[in-house]
Amino acid sequence: MKTPNFRRHRVAAAVAGAVLALGATPALATGFQLNEQSASSLGNAFAGGAAFTDDISAMWWNPAVLSKFERAQFIQGLHVVVPSIKFSNEASQPAFNQPLGGDGGDAGGWNFIPNLYVSMPINNQFAFGLGIGGPFGNKTQYSNGWLGRYQALDSKIITINVNPAFSWKVTPEFSVGAGVNFQYIDGKFTQSANYSGAIFSAAAGAAAAGQIPAALVPGILAATGGYDSLATIKGDDTAWGWNIGAAWDITPAWRVAAAYRSEIKYDLKGTSDFNNPTVTVPPGTSPQVAAVIPLLTNLVNASSTFTGQSISSDITLPWIANLSAVWKFDRQWEFLADVQWTGWSSIQELRFVNTADGSTASVVPLEWDDTYKIALGTSYRYNEQWKARFGVAFDTTPVTTDETPRLPDSDRWWITVGGEYRWTPQWKFDAGFAYIIGDKAQFNQNLGSTTRYGLINGEFRASTWILSAQAAYVF
């Protein structure tokens, strides 16, 4: 019996779709960027981030500000992030020989993002700082059997960034800074694969080759509907990057700042696997069909060339640039502004190769655009102990025409509030709350084949709330 190629092509495309989560996971900023690096700055929607000097968490945006702190500091922060991602079906279609399935439930969930900062002045001009956090990542989980299961089920990305940095106070008004970034990424992604379609393809191929009677194919189709494989992708890597910044106190009331974080290029290594089901022949099936089905399932399993295989994918995470300003209007009020650009055009496609022979498994086009985020904020200092913060921001999406349920992304608005409490001259506590609401994301996606993947046609709605807190200690 000849080995039909449906399974090989379907497995390759399923691997590509699962790994797509590396570049497409619903997150907190657009794309899969995490802006949640400071509980104090969250209250202002991260407005003025590169010029912010309330505490050393500002080093994430701009290492130049480290030299503006005369004493050593330590900060521990935690962000509780709860996105809600819901799909409403309009005209979706099932994959071949499969039921359509449900809407997927709420694909969001609870996420906890910690970060840590420490700084130490070296002398009157130089300072050292270290920041540890997660600049990219999130997780989504659709319910089993949902109508988009052949394009996405579970997605999880974790990044850890370690950023030592130095700052130089060139003059009392002007500072520069630079740092290096060691970053680790780890991901696990799952989706279903149409096992029933593979069995039918094997049967049709065998019938065309004269290896089984063509009259058996309809019975095989009827007896093997609704079976799925589970495709799982795991991968990780480490890489290096850098960041620079400058801050200028134009007057005692005005500060402007600019900062840049470099691209980080990964060569992910991982494995792919398929968990194929056991096919049970229904009662009443003709003996001829019952006899052929085990042979067909063995053939399908044997042609699963990506089961337990090593794969790799090159991906470049984007550069990030900020231009910020802070204006201290008087002793109580200050106003903050920020424009952030993110170079998502570094991700134009995702190419996946089998590391055993270097062959290309699949190429997935994305053609993402660069994005921008505009943030405005204000703070009011009630007294020496209490300070209130408010902010609003608008964030654009990198997604153009190549949509995916792993990133039902859209332009979004941030509304934030926060506050500071200085308990003692050494201890300071900050908290912030944000609500993020995205535009409706219209979907009409079949990854090139409704037969293999079904058609997702409908509307995604996404929103997120964030509660952040941090404690800062001045030595």
Coordinates of C-alpha atoms in Angstrom, one line a residue:
M1 CA 0.0 0.0 0.0
K2 CA 1.4 3.4 -0.9
T3 CA 1.9 6.0 1.8
P4 CA -0.5 8.9 1.2
N5 CA 1.0 12.3 1.6
F6 CA -2.0 13.9 3.3
R7 CA -0.7 13.0 6.8
R8 CA 2.8 14.4 6.1
H9 CA 1.6 17.7 4.8
R10 CA -1.0 18.0 7.5
V11 CA 1.5 17.3 10.3
A12 CA 3.9 19.8 8.8
A13 CA 1.3 22.5 8.7
A14 CA 0.0 21.6 12.2
V15 CA 3.6 22.0 13.6
A16 CA 3.8 25.4 11.9
G17 CA 0.5 26.5 13.4
A18 CA 1.4 25.4 16.9
V19 CA 4.8 27.1 16.8
L20 CA 3.1 30.2 15.5
A21 CA 2.4 31.0 19.2
L22 CA 6.0 32.0 19.5
G23 CA 5.2 35.1 17.6
A24 CA 1.5 35.4 18.3
T25 CA 0.0 35.2 21.8
P26 CA -2.6 37.5 23.2
A27 CA -0.8 39.6 25.7
L28 CA -1.1 42.9 27.7
A29 CA 0.4 45.3 25.3
T30 CA -0.3 44.7 21.6
G31 CA 1.6 41.9 20.1
F32 CA 2.9 39.9 23.0
Q33 CA 4.9 42.6 24.7
L34 CA 4.6 43.1 28.5
N35 CA 4.8 46.7 29.7
E36 CA 4.2 45.6 33.3
Q37 CA 7.6 46.4 34.7
S38 CA 6.7 48.9 37.4
A39 CA 3.8 49.2 39.8
S40 CA 4.5 52.9 40.4
S41 CA 4.6 53.8 36.7
L42 CA 1.5 51.7 35.9
G43 CA -0.7 54.3 37.7
N44 CA 0.3 56.8 35.0
A45 CA -0.2 54.2 32.1
F46 CA 3.6 54.2 31.9
A47 CA 3.5 57.8 30.7
G48 CA 6.9 59.5 31.1
G49 CA 8.5 56.0 31.6
A50 CA 12.0 56.9 30.4
A51 CA 12.0 60.2 32.4
F52 CA 10.3 58.8 35.5
T53 CA 12.4 59.1 38.7
D54 CA 10.0 58.2 41.5
D55 CA 12.1 55.0 42.0
I56 CA 14.6 52.8 40.3
S57 CA 12.1 50.7 38.5
A58 CA 12.4 53.4 35.7
M59 CA 15.7 51.7 34.8
W60 CA 13.8 49.2 32.7
W61 CA 12.9 52.1 30.2
N62 CA 16.0 54.1 30.7
P63 CA 19.3 53.2 32.5
A64 CA 20.4 56.8 32.5
V65 CA 18.1 57.7 35.4
L66 CA 20.1 55.4 37.8
S67 CA 22.7 58.2 38.5
K68 CA 19.9 60.5 39.7
F69 CA 19.4 58.4 42.9
E70 CA 21.9 59.2 45.6
R71 CA 21.3 56.1 47.7
A72 CA 21.1 52.4 47.0
Q73 CA 17.6 51.0 46.5
F74 CA 15.9 47.6 46.3
I75 CA 12.4 47.0 44.7
Q76 CA 10.3 43.9 44.6
G77 CA 7.1 44.1 42.5
L78 CA 4.3 41.7 41.5
H79 CA 1.6 42.2 38.8
V80 CA -1.6 40.2 38.7
V81 CA -2.9 40.2 35.2
V82 CA -6.3 38.7 34.2
P83 CA -7.1 38.9 30.4
S84 CA -10.5 37.9 29.1
I85 CA -10.6 36.6 25.5
K86 CA -13.9 35.5 24.1
F87 CA -15.0 34.4 20.6
S88 CA -18.5 34.8 19.1
N89 CA -19.2 32.5 16.1
E90 CA -20.8 33.9 13.0
A91 CA -20.2 31.6 10.0
S92 CA -17.5 29.2 11.0
Q93 CA -17.2 25.8 9.2
P94 CA -15.9 22.5 10.6
A95 CA -12.9 20.6 9.3
F96 CA -13.5 17.6 7.2
N97 CA -15.4 14.7 8.9
Q98 CA -15.5 16.7 12.2
P99 CA -18.2 18.4 14.3
L100 CA -17.9 22.2 14.4
G101 CA -17.4 22.6 18.2
G102 CA -18.1 25.4 20.6
D103 CA -16.9 29.0 21.0
G104 CA -13.9 28.1 23.2
G105 CA -15.0 29.7 26.5
D106 CA -12.8 32.4 28.0
A107 CA -9.2 31.8 26.7
G108 CA -7.8 34.2 29.3
G109 CA -6.7 33.4 32.8
W110 CA -4.8 34.5 35.9
N111 CA -1.1 35.5 35.3
F112 CA 1.5 36.5 37.8
I113 CA 4.5 38.6 36.6
P114 CA 7.2 39.5 39.2
N115 CA 10.1 41.9 38.8
L116 CA 13.0 43.0 40.9
Y117 CA 15.4 45.9 40.8
V118 CA 18.5 46.9 42.8
S119 CA 20.8 49.9 42.4
M120 CA 24.0 51.2 44.0
P121 CA 25.7 54.6 43.5
I122 CA 29.4 54.1 42.7
N123 CA 30.3 57.8 43.2
N124 CA 28.8 61.2 42.5
Q125 CA 28.8 60.5 38.7
F126 CA 28.3 56.8 38.2
A127 CA 25.7 54.3 39.4
F128 CA 25.0 50.6 38.8
G129 CA 21.7 48.8 38.6
L130 CA 20.3 45.4 38.0
G131 CA 16.7 44.6 36.8
I132 CA 15.1 41.2 36.4
G133 CA 11.7 40.8 34.7
G134 CA 9.7 39.4 31.8
P135 CA 9.4 41.6 28.8
F136 CA 7.4 39.3 26.5
G137 CA 4.8 36.5 27.1
N138 CA 1.5 35.4 28.3
K139 CA -0.8 32.3 28.2
T140 CA -4.1 31.4 26.6
Q141 CA -6.2 28.3 26.9
Y142 CA -9.3 27.5 24.8
S143 CA -11.6 24.8 25.9
N144 CA -11.2 21.3 24.3
G145 CA -13.3 20.7 21.2
W146 CA -13.7 24.4 20.4
L147 CA -14.3 25.2 16.7
G148 CA -10.7 26.7 16.3
R149 CA -9.0 23.7 17.9
Y150 CA -7.1 22.9 14.6
Q151 CA -5.4 26.3 14.8
A152 CA -4.9 26.8 18.6
L153 CA -5.6 25.2 21.9
D154 CA -3.1 26.1 24.6
S155 CA -0.3 28.7 24.3
K156 CA 2.3 29.6 26.9
I157 CA 5.3 31.8 26.6
I158 CA 7.7 32.8 29.5
T159 CA 10.6 35.2 29.1
I160 CA 13.1 36.1 31.8
N161 CA 15.3 39.1 31.2
V162 CA 18.4 40.0 33.3
N163 CA 19.5 43.5 32.7
P164 CA 22.7 44.9 34.4
A165 CA 23.2 48.6 33.6
F166 CA 25.5 51.6 34.3
S167 CA 24.6 55.3 34.4
W168 CA 26.9 58.3 34.0
K169 CA 25.9 61.8 35.2
V170 CA 27.8 63.8 32.6
T171 CA 26.6 67.1 34.1
P172 CA 24.2 67.7 37.0
E173 CA 21.4 68.1 34.3
F174 CA 22.4 65.4 31.8
S175 CA 22.8 61.7 32.2
V176 CA 23.4 58.7 29.9
G177 CA 23.2 55.0 30.5
A178 CA 23.7 51.6 28.9
G179 CA 23.0 48.0 29.8
V180 CA 23.2 44.4 28.5
N181 CA 20.3 42.0 28.5
F182 CA 20.5 38.2 28.9
Q183 CA 17.1 36.8 28.0
Y184 CA 15.6 33.3 28.2
I185 CA 12.5 32.2 26.4
D186 CA 10.4 29.0 26.9
G187 CA 7.2 28.0 25.2
K188 CA 4.7 25.2 25.0
F189 CA 1.9 25.1 22.5
T190 CA -0.8 22.7 21.6
Q191 CA -3.5 22.3 19.0
S192 CA -5.6 19.5 17.5
A193 CA -4.9 17.8 14.2
N194 CA -7.6 16.2 12.1
Y195 CA -6.9 12.5 12.6
S196 CA -10.2 11.5 10.9
G197 CA -9.2 13.4 7.8
A198 CA -5.9 11.6 7.7
I199 CA -7.6 8.2 7.9
F200 CA -10.0 9.1 5.1
S201 CA -7.0 10.4 3.0
A202 CA -5.2 7.1 3.5
A203 CA -8.4 5.2 2.5
A204 CA -8.9 7.3 -0.6
G205 CA -5.3 6.9 -1.6
A206 CA -5.4 3.1 -1.1
A207 CA -8.6 2.9 -3.1
A208 CA -7.1 5.0 -6.0
A209 CA -4.2 2.6 -6.0
G210 CA -6.5 -0.4 -6.2
Q211 CA -5.3 -1.7 -2.8
I212 CA -8.8 -1.6 -1.3
P213 CA -12.3 -1.6 -2.9
A214 CA -13.5 1.9 -3.5
A215 CA -16.9 0.8 -2.2
L216 CA -15.4 0.6 1.3
V217 CA -14.4 4.3 1.5
P218 CA -17.9 5.7 2.5
G219 CA -18.1 3.1 5.3
I220 CA -14.6 4.1 6.5
L221 CA -15.6 7.7 6.4
A222 CA -18.8 7.0 8.5
A223 CA -17.0 4.8 11.0
T224 CA -14.0 7.2 11.8
G225 CA -15.5 10.6 12.2
G226 CA -14.6 13.0 15.1
Y227 CA -11.1 11.7 15.9
D228 CA -8.3 14.2 16.8
S229 CA -4.6 14.0 17.4
L230 CA -3.0 16.4 20.0
A231 CA -0.1 18.3 18.5
T232 CA 2.4 19.6 21.1
I233 CA 5.4 21.9 20.5
K234 CA 8.1 22.7 23.1
G235 CA 11.0 25.0 22.6
D236 CA 13.4 27.3 24.4
D237 CA 16.6 29.4 23.8
T238 CA 18.8 32.1 25.3
A239 CA 20.0 35.3 23.7
W240 CA 21.7 38.6 24.3
G241 CA 20.7 42.2 23.7
W242 CA 21.5 45.8 24.8
N243 CA 19.8 49.0 25.8
I244 CA 20.8 52.7 26.1
G245 CA 19.2 55.9 27.2
A246 CA 19.7 59.6 28.1
A247 CA 17.9 62.0 30.4
W248 CA 18.1 65.8 30.4
D249 CA 16.7 68.2 33.0
I250 CA 16.0 71.2 30.8
T251 CA 14.9 73.1 33.9
P252 CA 14.2 72.0 37.5
A253 CA 10.6 71.5 36.4
W254 CA 11.2 69.9 33.0
R255 CA 12.8 66.6 32.2
V256 CA 12.9 64.9 28.7
A257 CA 14.4 61.5 28.0
A258 CA 14.9 59.0 25.3
A259 CA 15.7 55.2 25.4
Y260 CA 16.2 52.3 23.1
R261 CA 16.2 48.5 23.6
S262 CA 17.7 46.4 20.9
E263 CA 16.2 43.5 19.0
I264 CA 17.0 40.0 20.4
K265 CA 17.5 37.2 17.9
Y266 CA 16.7 33.6 18.9
D267 CA 17.3 30.2 17.4
L268 CA 14.7 28.2 19.2
K269 CA 15.3 24.5 19.6
G270 CA 12.6 22.1 20.6
T271 CA 10.5 19.0 19.9
S272 CA 7.2 18.2 18.2
D273 CA 4.9 15.3 19.1
F274 CA 1.5 13.9 18.2
N275 CA -0.7 11.9 20.6
N276 CA -2.7 9.8 18.3
P277 CA -6.0 8.3 19.5
T278 CA -7.1 4.7 19.5
V279 CA -9.8 4.2 16.9
T280 CA -12.8 2.1 18.0
V281 CA -14.8 0.4 15.3
P282 CA -18.5 1.1 16.0
P283 CA -20.9 -1.8 16.3
G284 CA -22.7 -2.7 13.1
T285 CA -19.7 -1.8 10.9
S286 CA -19.2 -4.2 8.0
P287 CA -16.5 -6.8 8.6
Q288 CA -14.6 -5.5 5.5
V289 CA -14.5 -2.0 6.8
A290 CA -13.7 -3.2 10.3
A291 CA -10.7 -5.1 9.0
V292 CA -9.3 -2.2 7.0
I293 CA -9.5 0.5 9.6
P294 CA -6.7 -0.8 11.9
L295 CA -4.4 -1.1 8.8
L296 CA -5.2 2.5 7.9
T297 CA -4.6 3.9 11.4
N298 CA -1.2 2.1 11.5
L299 CA -0.4 3.6 8.2
V300 CA -1.3 7.1 9.4
N301 CA 0.7 6.7 12.6
A302 CA 3.7 5.5 10.7
S303 CA 3.7 8.5 8.4
S304 CA 3.7 10.9 11.3
T305 CA 7.2 12.1 10.4
F306 CA 7.2 14.9 13.0
T307 CA 6.4 12.7 16.1
G308 CA 9.2 13.0 18.5
Q309 CA 11.3 15.1 16.1
S310 CA 13.6 18.0 16.8
I311 CA 12.7 21.3 15.2
S312 CA 14.1 24.8 15.2
S313 CA 12.9 28.3 14.3
D314 CA 14.7 31.6 14.0
I315 CA 12.7 34.5 15.5
T316 CA 13.7 38.1 16.2
L317 CA 11.9 39.9 19.1
P318 CA 11.5 43.6 18.4
W319 CA 13.4 46.7 19.3
I320 CA 11.6 49.2 21.7
A321 CA 12.1 53.0 21.7
N322 CA 10.7 55.6 24.1
L323 CA 10.5 59.4 24.1
S324 CA 9.3 60.7 27.4
A325 CA 8.7 64.0 29.3
V326 CA 7.9 65.0 32.8
W327 CA 6.7 68.4 33.8
K328 CA 6.4 69.3 37.5
F329 CA 3.7 72.0 37.3
D330 CA 4.0 73.0 41.0
R331 CA 4.9 71.3 44.3
Q332 CA 1.8 69.0 44.0
W333 CA 1.0 68.4 40.4
E334 CA 3.1 66.9 37.6
F335 CA 2.2 65.8 34.1
L336 CA 3.8 63.0 32.1
A337 CA 3.8 62.0 28.5
D338 CA 5.4 59.1 26.5
V339 CA 5.5 57.7 23.0
Q340 CA 6.7 54.2 22.6
W341 CA 7.5 52.5 19.3
T342 CA 7.9 48.7 18.9
G343 CA 9.6 47.2 15.9
W344 CA 7.3 44.3 15.2
S345 CA 8.2 44.4 11.6
S346 CA 11.1 42.2 12.6
I347 CA 8.6 39.3 12.4
Q348 CA 7.6 38.9 8.7
E349 CA 7.3 35.2 8.6
L350 CA 8.0 32.1 10.8
R351 CA 10.0 29.4 9.1
F352 CA 10.3 26.0 10.7
V353 CA 12.9 23.4 9.9
N354 CA 13.5 19.8 10.8
T355 CA 16.9 19.8 12.5
A356 CA 17.6 16.2 11.4
D357 CA 17.9 17.0 7.7
G358 CA 17.5 20.8 7.5
S359 CA 14.3 20.5 5.4
T360 CA 11.7 23.3 5.7
A361 CA 8.6 22.0 7.5
S362 CA 6.5 25.1 6.7
V363 CA 6.6 28.9 6.2
V364 CA 3.9 31.0 7.9
P365 CA 3.5 34.6 6.6
L366 CA 2.8 37.2 9.2
E367 CA 3.9 40.6 7.7
W368 CA 3.6 42.5 11.0
D369 CA 3.9 46.2 11.2
D370 CA 5.7 48.4 13.7
T371 CA 3.5 49.8 16.4
Y372 CA 3.2 52.8 18.6
K373 CA 1.7 53.6 22.1
I374 CA 0.9 57.1 23.3
A375 CA 0.4 57.6 27.0
L376 CA -0.5 60.7 29.1
G377 CA -0.6 60.8 32.9
T378 CA -0.8 63.1 35.9
S379 CA 0.2 62.8 39.5
Y380 CA -0.9 64.7 42.6
R381 CA 1.1 64.7 45.8
Y382 CA -1.3 65.2 48.7
N383 CA 1.5 65.4 51.3
E384 CA 4.9 63.9 52.0
Q385 CA 3.4 60.4 52.5
W386 CA 0.7 60.1 49.8
K387 CA 0.7 60.5 46.1
A388 CA -2.0 59.7 43.5
R389 CA -1.5 58.8 39.9
F390 CA -3.8 58.7 36.8
G391 CA -3.2 57.8 33.2
V392 CA -4.6 56.9 29.8
A393 CA -2.9 55.3 26.8
F394 CA -3.7 54.2 23.2
D395 CA -1.8 51.1 21.9
T396 CA -1.8 50.0 18.2
T397 CA -1.7 46.4 16.9
P398 CA 1.0 44.9 14.7
V399 CA -1.4 42.5 13.0
T400 CA -2.2 43.3 9.3
T401 CA -4.0 40.7 7.2
D402 CA -2.5 37.4 8.5
E403 CA -4.7 36.9 11.6
T404 CA -4.5 33.9 14.0
P405 CA -6.5 32.9 17.0
R406 CA -3.3 32.8 19.0
L407 CA -3.3 36.6 18.6
P408 CA -6.8 38.0 18.3
D409 CA -5.2 41.3 18.6
S410 CA -6.5 44.8 18.0
D411 CA -5.9 48.5 18.9
R412 CA -6.6 49.1 22.6
W413 CA -7.1 51.7 25.3
W414 CA -5.6 51.8 28.8
I415 CA -7.2 53.5 31.8
T416 CA -5.1 53.5 34.9
V417 CA -5.0 54.7 38.5
G418 CA -2.4 54.2 41.3
G419 CA -0.9 55.6 44.4
E420 CA 2.2 55.8 46.6
Y421 CA 2.6 55.6 50.3
R422 CA 5.9 56.5 52.0
W423 CA 5.8 54.7 55.3
T424 CA 9.2 55.8 56.5
P425 CA 12.1 57.6 54.9
Q426 CA 13.4 54.1 53.9
W427 CA 10.2 52.3 52.9
K428 CA 7.9 53.2 50.0
F429 CA 4.9 51.2 48.8
D430 CA 3.2 51.6 45.4
A431 CA 0.1 50.1 43.8
G432 CA -1.6 50.5 40.5
F433 CA -4.7 49.3 38.6
A434 CA -5.3 49.2 34.9
Y435 CA -8.2 48.3 32.7
I436 CA -7.4 47.6 29.0
I437 CA -10.2 47.3 26.4
G438 CA -9.5 46.3 22.8
D439 CA -11.4 46.9 19.6
K440 CA -13.4 44.1 18.2
A441 CA -11.2 41.7 16.1
Q442 CA -13.1 40.3 13.1
F443 CA -11.8 36.8 12.0
N444 CA -12.1 34.8 8.8
Q445 CA -9.2 32.3 9.0
N446 CA -8.7 28.8 7.7
L447 CA -4.8 28.7 7.5
G448 CA -5.2 27.9 3.8
S449 CA -7.5 24.9 4.1
T450 CA -11.0 24.6 5.6
T451 CA -10.8 20.8 5.0
R452 CA -7.8 20.5 7.3
Y453 CA -8.3 23.3 9.8
G454 CA -11.9 24.4 9.6
L455 CA -12.9 28.0 9.1
I456 CA -12.9 30.4 12.1
N457 CA -15.4 33.1 11.1
G458 CA -16.6 35.5 13.9
E459 CA -15.5 38.1 16.3
F460 CA -13.0 38.2 19.2
R461 CA -13.5 40.6 22.1
A462 CA -10.6 41.0 24.6
S463 CA -10.1 43.0 27.7
T464 CA -7.6 42.9 30.6
W465 CA -7.4 44.1 34.2
I466 CA -4.1 44.5 36.0
L467 CA -3.4 44.9 39.7
S468 CA 0.2 45.7 40.6
A469 CA 2.1 46.3 43.9
Q470 CA 5.7 46.9 44.8
A471 CA 7.8 47.6 47.9
A472 CA 10.9 49.8 47.7
Y473 CA 13.6 50.1 50.3
V474 CA 16.2 52.9 50.4
F475 CA 19.4 52.0 52.1

